Amino acid sequence: VANPCKRRVEAMNKTQDGLRRSALVMRVVGWGLSLGLVLLLFLYPPGFLWGVAPAAFPNIGPAHPQSHLDGLHPYLFMLGAMYLAYGILMIRGARDPLANAALFDYGILANLLHGLVMVPQAFHYPNEHAHLWADIPACFAICVVLWIWHPRRVVMTGQRP
């Protein structure tokens, strides 16, 4: 017969370990959005900037109206500001993932909706297909990671995912 106190301590240790991993996920997602997103804009513009297609990229249909800012549409700055703010809050919230679990909820919902909005747009504007293998899957990957390591989920199950 197993000792009930020992089982409780083991469950608490697993929960604490899971919350440490949730904090790590918050830091990785936070830094990834704060710095990584900027790098990806430069490393692979067709997949992360709308209206940007290199000359070698096949022209398979009409593009949406060009911006006079050469791909730097105003939406880029708005989305960039939102993701930067979210990244900073994730980094700060990693100190206490359970108290900041709403950041996980927001990240799951916002990235899911953002990805779902982009899918039909990527098909509607044929020169934007590169988003189907770049920022759209990135949005859904963030949803999955945040779902798996959600602090409330870790605490409810008493174990790490």
C-alpha positions in Angstrom: 0.0 0.0 0.0 1.5 3.3 -1.1 1.9 6.1 1.4 -0.8 8.8 0.8 1.6 11.5 2.0 4.2 10.3 -0.4 1.7 10.4 -3.4 0.6 13.9 -2.5 4.3 15.1 -2.4 5.0 13.4 -5.7 1.9 15.1 -7.2 3.0 18.5 -5.8 6.5 18.0 -7.3 5.1 17.1 -10.7 2.8 20.1 -10.6 5.8 22.4 -9.6 7.8 20.8 -12.4 5.0 21.4 -14.9 4.7 25.0 -13.8 8.4 25.5 -14.3 8.0 24.2 -17.8 5.0 26.5 -18.3 7.2 29.4 -17.3 9.9 28.2 -19.7 7.3 28.1 -22.5 6.2 31.7 -21.6 9.8 32.9 -21.9 10.4 31.0 -25.2 7.2 32.3 -26.8 7.8 35.8 -25.4 11.3 36.1 -26.7 10.3 34.3 -30.0 7.6 36.9 -30.6 9.7 39.9 -29.4 12.9 39.1 -31.3 12.2 36.1 -33.5 9.3 37.6 -35.4 11.5 40.6 -36.4 14.2 38.2 -37.7 11.7 36.2 -39.7 10.4 39.3 -41.4 14.0 39.8 -42.8 14.9 36.1 -43.3 11.8 35.1 -45.2 9.7 38.1 -46.3 7.3 36.2 -48.6 6.1 34.1 -45.6 5.8 36.9 -43.1 5.1 40.1 -45.0 1.9 40.4 -47.2 2.4 41.9 -50.6 6.1 40.9 -50.8 7.1 38.4 -53.5 10.6 38.1 -54.7 11.2 38.3 -58.5 11.9 34.6 -58.7 8.7 33.7 -57.0 6.1 32.5 -59.5 3.4 35.0 -60.4 0.4 32.8 -60.2 -2.4 35.4 -60.0 -3.3 38.9 -59.2 -1.8 40.3 -56.1 -3.7 42.5 -53.7 -3.2 46.3 -54.1 0.4 47.2 -53.5 1.3 49.5 -50.6 3.3 52.6 -51.4 5.5 51.5 -48.5 6.9 48.4 -50.4 5.4 45.7 -48.3 5.5 47.7 -45.0 1.7 48.0 -44.8 0.4 49.8 -41.7 -1.0 46.5 -40.5 2.5 45.2 -40.1 3.3 47.9 -37.5 -0.1 47.3 -35.7 0.4 43.5 -35.5 4.1 44.0 -34.6 3.1 46.2 -31.7 0.5 43.7 -30.5 2.9 40.7 -30.7 5.7 42.7 -29.1 3.4 43.7 -26.2 2.2 40.1 -25.8 5.8 38.8 -25.9 6.9 41.2 -23.2 3.9 40.2 -21.0 4.8 36.5 -21.5 8.3 37.1 -20.4 7.2 39.1 -17.3 4.4 36.6 -16.6 6.8 33.7 -16.5 7.6 34.6 -12.9 4.2 33.2 -11.9 2.6 31.2 -14.7 -0.5 30.2 -12.7 -1.3 33.8 -11.8 -0.8 34.8 -15.5 -2.7 32.0 -17.1 -4.9 34.4 -18.9 -1.9 35.2 -21.1 -2.1 31.5 -22.3 -5.8 31.9 -22.9 -5.3 35.1 -24.9 -2.4 33.5 -26.9 -4.4 30.5 -27.8 -7.5 32.4 -28.9 -5.7 35.3 -30.6 -3.3 33.1 -32.6 -6.1 30.7 -33.6 -8.3 33.5 -34.9 -5.3 35.2 -36.6 -4.4 32.0 -38.4 -8.0 31.3 -39.4 -8.3 34.8 -40.8 -5.1 34.4 -42.8 -5.9 31.0 -44.4 -8.6 32.2 -46.8 -6.6 35.4 -47.5 -3.6 33.3 -48.5 -5.8 31.5 -51.0 -7.7 34.6 -52.2 -4.5 36.4 -53.0 -2.5 33.7 -54.9 0.8 35.5 -54.6 0.4 35.1 -50.8 0.6 31.3 -50.8 4.0 31.4 -49.0 2.1 32.3 -45.8 0.6 28.8 -45.8 3.9 27.3 -44.8 5.3 30.2 -42.8 3.3 32.5 -40.4 0.0 30.6 -40.6 1.5 27.3 -39.2 3.5 29.4 -36.7 0.2 30.8 -35.3 -1.3 27.3 -35.0 2.0 25.9 -33.5 1.9 28.6 -30.8 -1.7 27.6 -30.0 -0.7 23.9 -29.6 2.3 24.7 -27.4 0.3 27.1 -25.2 -2.5 24.5 -24.9 -0.2 21.7 -23.9 1.7 23.8 -21.3 -1.3 25.8 -20.0 -0.6 26.3 -16.2 -4.2 25.4 -15.2 -4.0 22.2 -17.2 -0.8 21.3 -15.6 -2.2 22.0 -12.1 -5.5 20.2 -12.8 -3.8 17.0 -14.0 -1.2 17.2 -11.3 1.4 16.1 -13.8 3.4 17.4 -16.6 2.0 17.0 -20.1 
